[in-house]
Coordinates of N, CA, C and O in Angstrom, one line a residue:
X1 N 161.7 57.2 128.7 CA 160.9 58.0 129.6 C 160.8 59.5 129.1 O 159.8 60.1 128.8
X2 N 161.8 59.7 129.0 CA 161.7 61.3 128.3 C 161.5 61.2 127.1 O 162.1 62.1 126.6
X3 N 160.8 60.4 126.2 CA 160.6 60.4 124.7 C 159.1 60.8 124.7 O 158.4 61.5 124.1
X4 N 158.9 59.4 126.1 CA 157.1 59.9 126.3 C 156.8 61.5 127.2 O 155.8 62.3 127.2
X5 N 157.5 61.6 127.6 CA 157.2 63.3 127.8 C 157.0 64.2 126.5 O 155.9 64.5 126.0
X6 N 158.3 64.5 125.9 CA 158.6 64.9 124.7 C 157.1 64.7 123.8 O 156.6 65.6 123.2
X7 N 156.4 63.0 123.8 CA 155.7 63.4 122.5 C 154.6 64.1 123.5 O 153.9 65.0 123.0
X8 N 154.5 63.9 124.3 CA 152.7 64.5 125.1 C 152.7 66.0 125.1 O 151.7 66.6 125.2
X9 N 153.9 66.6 124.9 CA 153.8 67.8 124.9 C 154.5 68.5 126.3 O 154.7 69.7 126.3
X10 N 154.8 67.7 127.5 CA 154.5 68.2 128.7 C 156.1 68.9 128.5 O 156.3 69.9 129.3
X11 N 157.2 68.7 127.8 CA 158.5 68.9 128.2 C 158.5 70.6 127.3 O 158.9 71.6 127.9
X12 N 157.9 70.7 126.0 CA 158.1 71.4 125.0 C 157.4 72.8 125.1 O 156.3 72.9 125.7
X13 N 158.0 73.8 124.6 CA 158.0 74.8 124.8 C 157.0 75.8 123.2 O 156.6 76.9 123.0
X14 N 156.8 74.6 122.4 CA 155.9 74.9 121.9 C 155.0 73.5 121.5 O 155.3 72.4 121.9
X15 N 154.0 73.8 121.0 CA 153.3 72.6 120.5 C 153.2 72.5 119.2 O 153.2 73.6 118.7
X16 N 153.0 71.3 118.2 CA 153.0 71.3 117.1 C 151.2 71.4 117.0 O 150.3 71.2 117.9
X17 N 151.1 71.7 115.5 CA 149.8 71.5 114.8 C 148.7 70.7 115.2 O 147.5 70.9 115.3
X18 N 149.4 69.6 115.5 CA 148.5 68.3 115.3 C 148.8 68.0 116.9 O 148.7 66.8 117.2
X19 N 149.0 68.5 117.6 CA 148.9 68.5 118.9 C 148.1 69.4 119.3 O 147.4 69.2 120.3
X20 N 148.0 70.6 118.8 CA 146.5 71.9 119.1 C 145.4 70.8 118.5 O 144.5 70.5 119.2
X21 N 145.6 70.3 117.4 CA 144.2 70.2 116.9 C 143.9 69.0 117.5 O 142.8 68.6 117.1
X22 N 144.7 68.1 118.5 CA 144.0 67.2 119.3 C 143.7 67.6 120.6 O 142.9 66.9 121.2
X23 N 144.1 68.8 121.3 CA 143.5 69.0 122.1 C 142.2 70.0 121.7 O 141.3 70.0 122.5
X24 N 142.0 70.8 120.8 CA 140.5 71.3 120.5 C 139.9 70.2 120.4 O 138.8 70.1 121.0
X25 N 140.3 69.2 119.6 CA 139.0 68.1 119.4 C 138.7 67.5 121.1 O 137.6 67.2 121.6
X26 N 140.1 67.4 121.7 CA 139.4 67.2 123.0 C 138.5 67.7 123.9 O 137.8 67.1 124.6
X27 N 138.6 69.5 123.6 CA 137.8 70.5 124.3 C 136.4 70.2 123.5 O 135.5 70.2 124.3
X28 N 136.1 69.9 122.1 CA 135.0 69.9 122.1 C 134.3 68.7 122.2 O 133.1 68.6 122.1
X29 N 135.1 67.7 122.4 CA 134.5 66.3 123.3 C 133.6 66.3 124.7 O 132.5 66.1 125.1
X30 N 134.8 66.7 125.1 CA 134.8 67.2 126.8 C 133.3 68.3 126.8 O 132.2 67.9 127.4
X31 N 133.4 69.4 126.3 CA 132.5 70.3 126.2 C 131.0 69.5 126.1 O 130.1 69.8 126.9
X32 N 131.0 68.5 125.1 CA 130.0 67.9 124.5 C 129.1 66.9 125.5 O 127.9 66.8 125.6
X33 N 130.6 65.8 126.4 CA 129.8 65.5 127.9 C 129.2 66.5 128.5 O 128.0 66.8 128.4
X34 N 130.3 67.2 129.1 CA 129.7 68.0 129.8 C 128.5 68.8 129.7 O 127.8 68.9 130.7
X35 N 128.3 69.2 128.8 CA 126.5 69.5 128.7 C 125.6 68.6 128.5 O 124.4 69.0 128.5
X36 N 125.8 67.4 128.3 CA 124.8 66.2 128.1 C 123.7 66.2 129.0 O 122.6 66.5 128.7
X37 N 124.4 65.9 130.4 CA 123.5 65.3 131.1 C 122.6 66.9 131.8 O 121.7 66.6 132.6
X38 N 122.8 68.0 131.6 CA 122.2 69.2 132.0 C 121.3 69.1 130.7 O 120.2 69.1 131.0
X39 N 121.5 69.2 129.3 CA 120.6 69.3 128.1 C 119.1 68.5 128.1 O 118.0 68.8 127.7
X40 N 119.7 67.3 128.9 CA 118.7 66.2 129.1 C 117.8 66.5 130.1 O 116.6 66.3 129.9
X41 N 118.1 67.0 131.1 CA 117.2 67.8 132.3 C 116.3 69.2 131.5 O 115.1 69.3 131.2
X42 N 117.2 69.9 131.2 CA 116.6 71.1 130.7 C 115.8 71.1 129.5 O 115.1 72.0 129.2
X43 N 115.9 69.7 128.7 CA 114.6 69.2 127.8 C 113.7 69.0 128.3 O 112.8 68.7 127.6
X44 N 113.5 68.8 129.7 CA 111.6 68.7 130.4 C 111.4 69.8 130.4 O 110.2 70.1 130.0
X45 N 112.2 70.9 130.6 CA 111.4 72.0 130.8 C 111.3 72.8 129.4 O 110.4 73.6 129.4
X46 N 112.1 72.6 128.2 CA 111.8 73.5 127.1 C 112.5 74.3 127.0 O 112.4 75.2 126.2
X47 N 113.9 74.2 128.0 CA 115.0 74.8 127.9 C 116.2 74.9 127.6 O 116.7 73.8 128.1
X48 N 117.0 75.4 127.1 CA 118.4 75.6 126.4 C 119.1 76.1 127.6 O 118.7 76.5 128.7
X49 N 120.7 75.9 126.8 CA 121.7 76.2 127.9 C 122.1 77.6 128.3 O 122.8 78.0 129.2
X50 N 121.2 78.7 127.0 CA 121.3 80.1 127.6 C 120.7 80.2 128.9 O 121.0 81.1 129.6
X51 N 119.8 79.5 129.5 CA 118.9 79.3 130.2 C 119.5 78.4 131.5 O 119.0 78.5 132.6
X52 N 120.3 77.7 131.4 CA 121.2 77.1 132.6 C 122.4 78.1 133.0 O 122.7 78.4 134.1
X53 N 123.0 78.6 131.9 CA 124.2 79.9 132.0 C 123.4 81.1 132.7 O 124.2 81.8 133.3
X54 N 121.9 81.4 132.8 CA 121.0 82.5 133.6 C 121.6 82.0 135.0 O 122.5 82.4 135.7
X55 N 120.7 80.8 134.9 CA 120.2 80.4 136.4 C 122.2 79.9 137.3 O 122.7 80.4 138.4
X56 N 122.6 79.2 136.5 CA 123.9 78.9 137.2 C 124.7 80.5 137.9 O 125.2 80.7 139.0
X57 N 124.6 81.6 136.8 CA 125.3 82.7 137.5 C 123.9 83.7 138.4 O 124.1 84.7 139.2
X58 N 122.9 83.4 138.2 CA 122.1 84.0 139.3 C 122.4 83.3 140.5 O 122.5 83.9 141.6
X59 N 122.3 81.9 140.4 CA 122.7 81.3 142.1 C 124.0 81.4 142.6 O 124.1 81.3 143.9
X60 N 125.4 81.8 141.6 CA 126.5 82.2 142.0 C 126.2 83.6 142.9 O 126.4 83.5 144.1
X61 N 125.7 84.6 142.4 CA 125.3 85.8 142.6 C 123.9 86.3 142.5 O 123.2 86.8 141.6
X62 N 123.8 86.0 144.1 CA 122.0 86.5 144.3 C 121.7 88.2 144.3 O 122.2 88.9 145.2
X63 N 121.1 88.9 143.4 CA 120.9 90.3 143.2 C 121.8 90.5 142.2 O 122.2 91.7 142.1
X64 N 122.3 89.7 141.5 CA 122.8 89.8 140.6 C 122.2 91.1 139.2 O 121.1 90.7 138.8
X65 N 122.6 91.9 138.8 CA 122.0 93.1 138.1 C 122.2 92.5 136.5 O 123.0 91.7 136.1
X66 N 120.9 93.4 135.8 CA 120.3 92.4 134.3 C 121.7 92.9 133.9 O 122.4 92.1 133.3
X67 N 122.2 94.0 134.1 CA 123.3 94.8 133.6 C 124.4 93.5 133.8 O 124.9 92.8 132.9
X68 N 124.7 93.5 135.2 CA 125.8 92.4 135.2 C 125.9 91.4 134.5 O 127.0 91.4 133.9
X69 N 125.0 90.2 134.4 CA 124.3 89.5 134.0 C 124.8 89.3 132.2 O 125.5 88.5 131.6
X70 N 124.0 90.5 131.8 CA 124.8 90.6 130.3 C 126.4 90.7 129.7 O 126.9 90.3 128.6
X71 N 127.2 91.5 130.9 CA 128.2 91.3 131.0 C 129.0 89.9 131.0 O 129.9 89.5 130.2
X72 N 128.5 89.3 132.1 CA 128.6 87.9 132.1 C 128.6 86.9 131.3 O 129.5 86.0 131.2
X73 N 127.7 87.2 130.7 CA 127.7 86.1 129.3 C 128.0 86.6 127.9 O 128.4 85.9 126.9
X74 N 127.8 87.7 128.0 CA 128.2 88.4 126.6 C 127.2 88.1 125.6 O 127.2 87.8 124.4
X75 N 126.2 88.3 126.5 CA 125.0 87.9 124.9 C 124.4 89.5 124.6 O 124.8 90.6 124.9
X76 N 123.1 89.1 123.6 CA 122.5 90.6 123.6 C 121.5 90.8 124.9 O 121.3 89.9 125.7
X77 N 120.9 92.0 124.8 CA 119.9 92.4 125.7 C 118.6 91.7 125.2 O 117.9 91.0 126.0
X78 N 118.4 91.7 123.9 CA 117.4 91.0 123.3 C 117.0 89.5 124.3 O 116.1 89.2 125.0
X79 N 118.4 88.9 123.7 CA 118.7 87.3 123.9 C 118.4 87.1 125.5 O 117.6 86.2 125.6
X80 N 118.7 87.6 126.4 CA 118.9 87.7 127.9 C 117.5 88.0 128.1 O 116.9 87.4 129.0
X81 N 117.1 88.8 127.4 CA 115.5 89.0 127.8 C 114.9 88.5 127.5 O 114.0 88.5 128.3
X82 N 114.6 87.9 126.6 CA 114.0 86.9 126.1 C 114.1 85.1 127.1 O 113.1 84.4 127.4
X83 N 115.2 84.9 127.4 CA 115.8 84.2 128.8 C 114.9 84.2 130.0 O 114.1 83.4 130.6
X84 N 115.3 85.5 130.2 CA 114.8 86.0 131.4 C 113.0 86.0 132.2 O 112.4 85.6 133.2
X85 N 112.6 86.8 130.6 CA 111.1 86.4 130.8 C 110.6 85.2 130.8 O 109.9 84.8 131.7
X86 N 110.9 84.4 129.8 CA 110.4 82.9 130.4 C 110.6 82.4 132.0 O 109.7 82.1 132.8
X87 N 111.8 82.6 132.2 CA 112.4 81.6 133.7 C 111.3 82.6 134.5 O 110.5 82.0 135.2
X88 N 111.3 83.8 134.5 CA 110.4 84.8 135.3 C 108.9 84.0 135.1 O 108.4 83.2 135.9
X89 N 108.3 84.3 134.0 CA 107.2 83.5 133.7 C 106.7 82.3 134.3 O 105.6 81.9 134.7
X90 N 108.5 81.3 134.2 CA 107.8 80.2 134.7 C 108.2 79.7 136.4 O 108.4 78.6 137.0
X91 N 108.3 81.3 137.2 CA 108.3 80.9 138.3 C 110.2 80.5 139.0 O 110.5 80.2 140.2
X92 N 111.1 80.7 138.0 CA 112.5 80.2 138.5 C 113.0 81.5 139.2 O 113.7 81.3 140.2
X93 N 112.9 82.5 138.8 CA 113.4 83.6 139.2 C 112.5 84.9 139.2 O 111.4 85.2 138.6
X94 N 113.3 85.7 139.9 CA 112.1 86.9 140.3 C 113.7 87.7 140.1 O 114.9 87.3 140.4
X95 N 113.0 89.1 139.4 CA 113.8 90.5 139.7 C 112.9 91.5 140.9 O 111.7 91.4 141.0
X96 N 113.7 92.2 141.6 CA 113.6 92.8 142.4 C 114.0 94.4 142.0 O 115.1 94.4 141.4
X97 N 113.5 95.5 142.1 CA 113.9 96.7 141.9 C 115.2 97.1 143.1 O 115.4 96.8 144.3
X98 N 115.9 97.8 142.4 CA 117.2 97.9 143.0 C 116.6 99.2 144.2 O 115.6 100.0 144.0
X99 N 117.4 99.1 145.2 CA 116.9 99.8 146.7 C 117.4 101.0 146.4 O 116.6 101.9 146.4
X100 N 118.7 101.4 146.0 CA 119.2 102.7 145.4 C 119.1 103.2 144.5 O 119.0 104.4 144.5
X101 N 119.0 102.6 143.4 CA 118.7 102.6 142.1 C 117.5 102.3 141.3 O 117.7 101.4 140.4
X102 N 116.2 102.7 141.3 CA 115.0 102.1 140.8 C 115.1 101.6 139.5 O 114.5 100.6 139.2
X103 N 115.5 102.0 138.9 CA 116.4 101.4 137.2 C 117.2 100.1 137.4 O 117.9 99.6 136.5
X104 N 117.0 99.7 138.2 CA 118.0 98.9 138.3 C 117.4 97.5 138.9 O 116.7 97.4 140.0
X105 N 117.7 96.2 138.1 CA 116.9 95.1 138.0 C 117.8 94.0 139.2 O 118.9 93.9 138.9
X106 N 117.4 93.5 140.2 CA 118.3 92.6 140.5 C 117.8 91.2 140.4 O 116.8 91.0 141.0
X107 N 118.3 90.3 139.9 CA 117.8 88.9 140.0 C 117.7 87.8 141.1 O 118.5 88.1 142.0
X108 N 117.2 86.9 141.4 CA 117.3 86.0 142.1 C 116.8 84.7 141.8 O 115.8 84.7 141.1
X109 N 117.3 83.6 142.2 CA 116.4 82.1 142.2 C 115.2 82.6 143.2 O 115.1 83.4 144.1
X110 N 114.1 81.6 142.2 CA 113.4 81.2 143.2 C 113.3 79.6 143.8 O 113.9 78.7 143.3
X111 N 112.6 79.4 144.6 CA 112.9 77.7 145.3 C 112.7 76.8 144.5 O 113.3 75.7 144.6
X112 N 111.7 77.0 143.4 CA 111.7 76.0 141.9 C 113.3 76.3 141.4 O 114.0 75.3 141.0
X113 N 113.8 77.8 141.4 CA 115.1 78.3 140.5 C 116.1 77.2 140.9 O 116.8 76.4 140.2
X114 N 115.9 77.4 142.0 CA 117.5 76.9 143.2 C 117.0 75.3 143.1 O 118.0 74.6 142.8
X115 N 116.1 74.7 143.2 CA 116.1 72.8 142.8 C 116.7 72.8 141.6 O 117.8 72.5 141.5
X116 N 115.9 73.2 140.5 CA 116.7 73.0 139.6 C 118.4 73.2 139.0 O 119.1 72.5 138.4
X117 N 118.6 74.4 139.6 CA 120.2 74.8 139.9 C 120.6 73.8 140.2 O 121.4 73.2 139.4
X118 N 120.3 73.3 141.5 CA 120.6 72.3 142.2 C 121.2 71.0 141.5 O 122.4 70.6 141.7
X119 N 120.0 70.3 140.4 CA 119.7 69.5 140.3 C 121.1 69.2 138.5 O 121.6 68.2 138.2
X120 N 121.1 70.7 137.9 CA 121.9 70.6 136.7 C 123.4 70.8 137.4 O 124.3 70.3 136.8
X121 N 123.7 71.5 138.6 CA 124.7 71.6 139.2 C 125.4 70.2 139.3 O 126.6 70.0 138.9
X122 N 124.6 69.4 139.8 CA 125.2 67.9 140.7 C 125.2 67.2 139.3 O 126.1 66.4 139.4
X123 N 124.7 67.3 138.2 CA 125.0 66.5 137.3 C 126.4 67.0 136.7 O 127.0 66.1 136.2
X124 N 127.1 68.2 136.5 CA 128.2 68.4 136.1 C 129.1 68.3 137.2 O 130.1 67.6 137.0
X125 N 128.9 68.7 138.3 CA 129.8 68.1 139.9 C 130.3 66.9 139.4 O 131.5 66.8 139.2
X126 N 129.5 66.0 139.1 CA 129.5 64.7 139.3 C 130.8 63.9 138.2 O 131.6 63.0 138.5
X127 N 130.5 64.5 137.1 CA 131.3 64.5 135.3 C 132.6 65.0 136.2 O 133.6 64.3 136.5
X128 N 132.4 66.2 136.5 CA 134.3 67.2 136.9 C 134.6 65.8 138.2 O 135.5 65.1 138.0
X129 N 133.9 65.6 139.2 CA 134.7 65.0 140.1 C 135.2 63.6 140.0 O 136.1 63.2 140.7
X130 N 134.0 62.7 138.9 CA 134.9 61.4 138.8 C 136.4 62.3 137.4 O 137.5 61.8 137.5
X131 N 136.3 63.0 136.7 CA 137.0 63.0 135.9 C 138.5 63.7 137.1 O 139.6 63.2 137.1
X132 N 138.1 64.6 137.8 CA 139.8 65.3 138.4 C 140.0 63.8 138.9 O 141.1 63.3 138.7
X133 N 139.0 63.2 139.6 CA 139.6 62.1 140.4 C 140.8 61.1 140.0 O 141.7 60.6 140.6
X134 N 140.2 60.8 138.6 CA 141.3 60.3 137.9 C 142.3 60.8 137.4 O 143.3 60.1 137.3
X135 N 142.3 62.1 137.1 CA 143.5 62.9 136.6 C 144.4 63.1 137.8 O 145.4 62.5 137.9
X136 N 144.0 63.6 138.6 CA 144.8 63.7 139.6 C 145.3 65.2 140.1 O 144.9 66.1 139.3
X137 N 146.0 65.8 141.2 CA 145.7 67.3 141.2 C 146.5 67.5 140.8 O 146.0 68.5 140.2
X138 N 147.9 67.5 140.3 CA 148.6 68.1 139.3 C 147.8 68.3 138.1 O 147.5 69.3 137.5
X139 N 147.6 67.1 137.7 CA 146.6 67.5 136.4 C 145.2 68.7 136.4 O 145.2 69.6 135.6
X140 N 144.5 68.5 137.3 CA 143.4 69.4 137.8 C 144.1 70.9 137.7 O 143.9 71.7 136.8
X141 N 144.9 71.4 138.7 CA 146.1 72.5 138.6 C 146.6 73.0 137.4 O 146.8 74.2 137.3
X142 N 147.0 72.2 136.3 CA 147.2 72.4 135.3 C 146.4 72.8 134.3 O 146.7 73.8 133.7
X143 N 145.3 72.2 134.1 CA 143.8 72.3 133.4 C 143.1 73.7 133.7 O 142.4 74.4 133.0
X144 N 143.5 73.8 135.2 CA 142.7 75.4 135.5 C 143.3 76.5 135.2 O 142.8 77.6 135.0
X145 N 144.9 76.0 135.0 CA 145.6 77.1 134.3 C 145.8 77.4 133.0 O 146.2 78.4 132.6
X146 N 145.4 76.6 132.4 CA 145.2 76.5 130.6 C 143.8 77.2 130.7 O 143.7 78.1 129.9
X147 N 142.8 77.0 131.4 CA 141.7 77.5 131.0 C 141.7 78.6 130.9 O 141.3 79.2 130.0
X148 N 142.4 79.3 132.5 CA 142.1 80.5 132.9 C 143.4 81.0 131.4 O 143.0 81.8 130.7
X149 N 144.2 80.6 131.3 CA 144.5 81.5 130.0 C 144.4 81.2 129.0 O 145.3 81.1 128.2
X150 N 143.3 80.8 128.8 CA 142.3 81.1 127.1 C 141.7 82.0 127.5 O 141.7 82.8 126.7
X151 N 141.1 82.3 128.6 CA 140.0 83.6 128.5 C 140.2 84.7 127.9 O 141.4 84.9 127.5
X152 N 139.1 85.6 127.5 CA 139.7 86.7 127.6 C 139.9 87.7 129.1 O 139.2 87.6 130.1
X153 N 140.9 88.6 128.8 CA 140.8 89.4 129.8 C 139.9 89.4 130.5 O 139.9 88.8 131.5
X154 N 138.7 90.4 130.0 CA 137.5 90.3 130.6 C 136.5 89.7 131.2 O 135.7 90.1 132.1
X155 N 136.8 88.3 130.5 CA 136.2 87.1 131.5 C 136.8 86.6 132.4 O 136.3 86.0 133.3
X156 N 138.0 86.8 132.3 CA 139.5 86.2 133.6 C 138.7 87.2 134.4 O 138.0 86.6 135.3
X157 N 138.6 88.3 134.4 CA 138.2 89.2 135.7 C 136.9 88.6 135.9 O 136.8 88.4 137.2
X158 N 136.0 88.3 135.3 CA 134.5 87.9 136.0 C 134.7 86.4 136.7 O 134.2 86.1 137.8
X159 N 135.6 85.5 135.9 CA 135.9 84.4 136.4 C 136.3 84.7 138.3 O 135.5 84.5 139.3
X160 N 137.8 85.2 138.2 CA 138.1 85.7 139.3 C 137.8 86.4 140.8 O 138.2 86.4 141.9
X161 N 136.9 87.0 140.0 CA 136.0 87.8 140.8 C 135.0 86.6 141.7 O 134.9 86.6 142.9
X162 N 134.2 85.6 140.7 CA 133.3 84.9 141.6 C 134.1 83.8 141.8 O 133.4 82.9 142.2
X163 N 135.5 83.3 141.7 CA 136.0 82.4 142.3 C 137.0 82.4 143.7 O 137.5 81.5 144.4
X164 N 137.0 84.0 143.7 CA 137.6 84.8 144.9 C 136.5 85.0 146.1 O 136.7 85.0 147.3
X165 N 135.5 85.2 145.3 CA 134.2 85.6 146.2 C 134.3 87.2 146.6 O 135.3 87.8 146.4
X166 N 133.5 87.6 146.9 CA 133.4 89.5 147.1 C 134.7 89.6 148.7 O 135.0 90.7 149.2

């Protein structure tokens, strides 16, 4: 029993080589479901995942600022804008001029935005909940804690922030 602890890693205080390099290959497995069945939706419309990463944190955060927004993902202003105008274009979202701030863009779904949210949301729900179900919550608990420290700093705070809620 303790030999199988020992090789999985769970007892050991470090990990060897070939134990990192099976869990990246795992993250980029995992990674790889996990966007499948959102890539497959978002090919009706002509869209990429910079374009689900919009709309997923505009529905987290309605009035969400372009400013914030780029923070969020860490892309360029270019890239985001470019994003942005299409989904605007095609009716998913509207900016709104900020009430204090006229410089200031705030985002929102619109009811096309929020079905489809909806619609890429329940397909990854669905991947995370048969998968914790099987892991189990220790496992789940564990997983959220490896994630949350890979981040960077920076993103642990944005993380935290919308998983705290305001």
């Amino acid at each position: 029993m303790a030999d199988t602890a020992a090789q999985s890693g769970e007892t050991l205080l470090f990990l060897t080589d070939e134990q990192l390099r099976k869990g990246i290959e795992a993250m980029f497995f995992a990674y790889r479901g996990f966007t499948a069945d959102p890539d497959r939706i978002l090919e009706k419309y002509a869209y990429g995942r910079a374009h689900h990463r919009a709309i997923h944190f505009i529905h987290r955060q309605p009035g969400l600022t372009v400013t914030a927004l780029l923070a969020v993902l860490g892309v360029t202003k270019q890239s985001l804008n470019r994003v942005l105008r299409t989904l605007i274009a095609d009716g998913l979202v509207e900016n709104r001029v900020g009430r204090k701030d006229k410089r200031e863009r705030h985002l929102f779904l619109t009811e096309t935005g929020a079905a489809l949210e909806r619609e890429l949301s329940e397909a990854q729900r669905g991947r995370m909940r048969a998968a914790y179900r099987n892991a189990g919550p220790q496992a789940v608990a564990g997983f959220r804690q490896v994630l949350e420290a890979m981040m960077d700093p920076e993103m642990r705070r944005h993380y935290q922030m919308l998983r705290d809620g305001p």
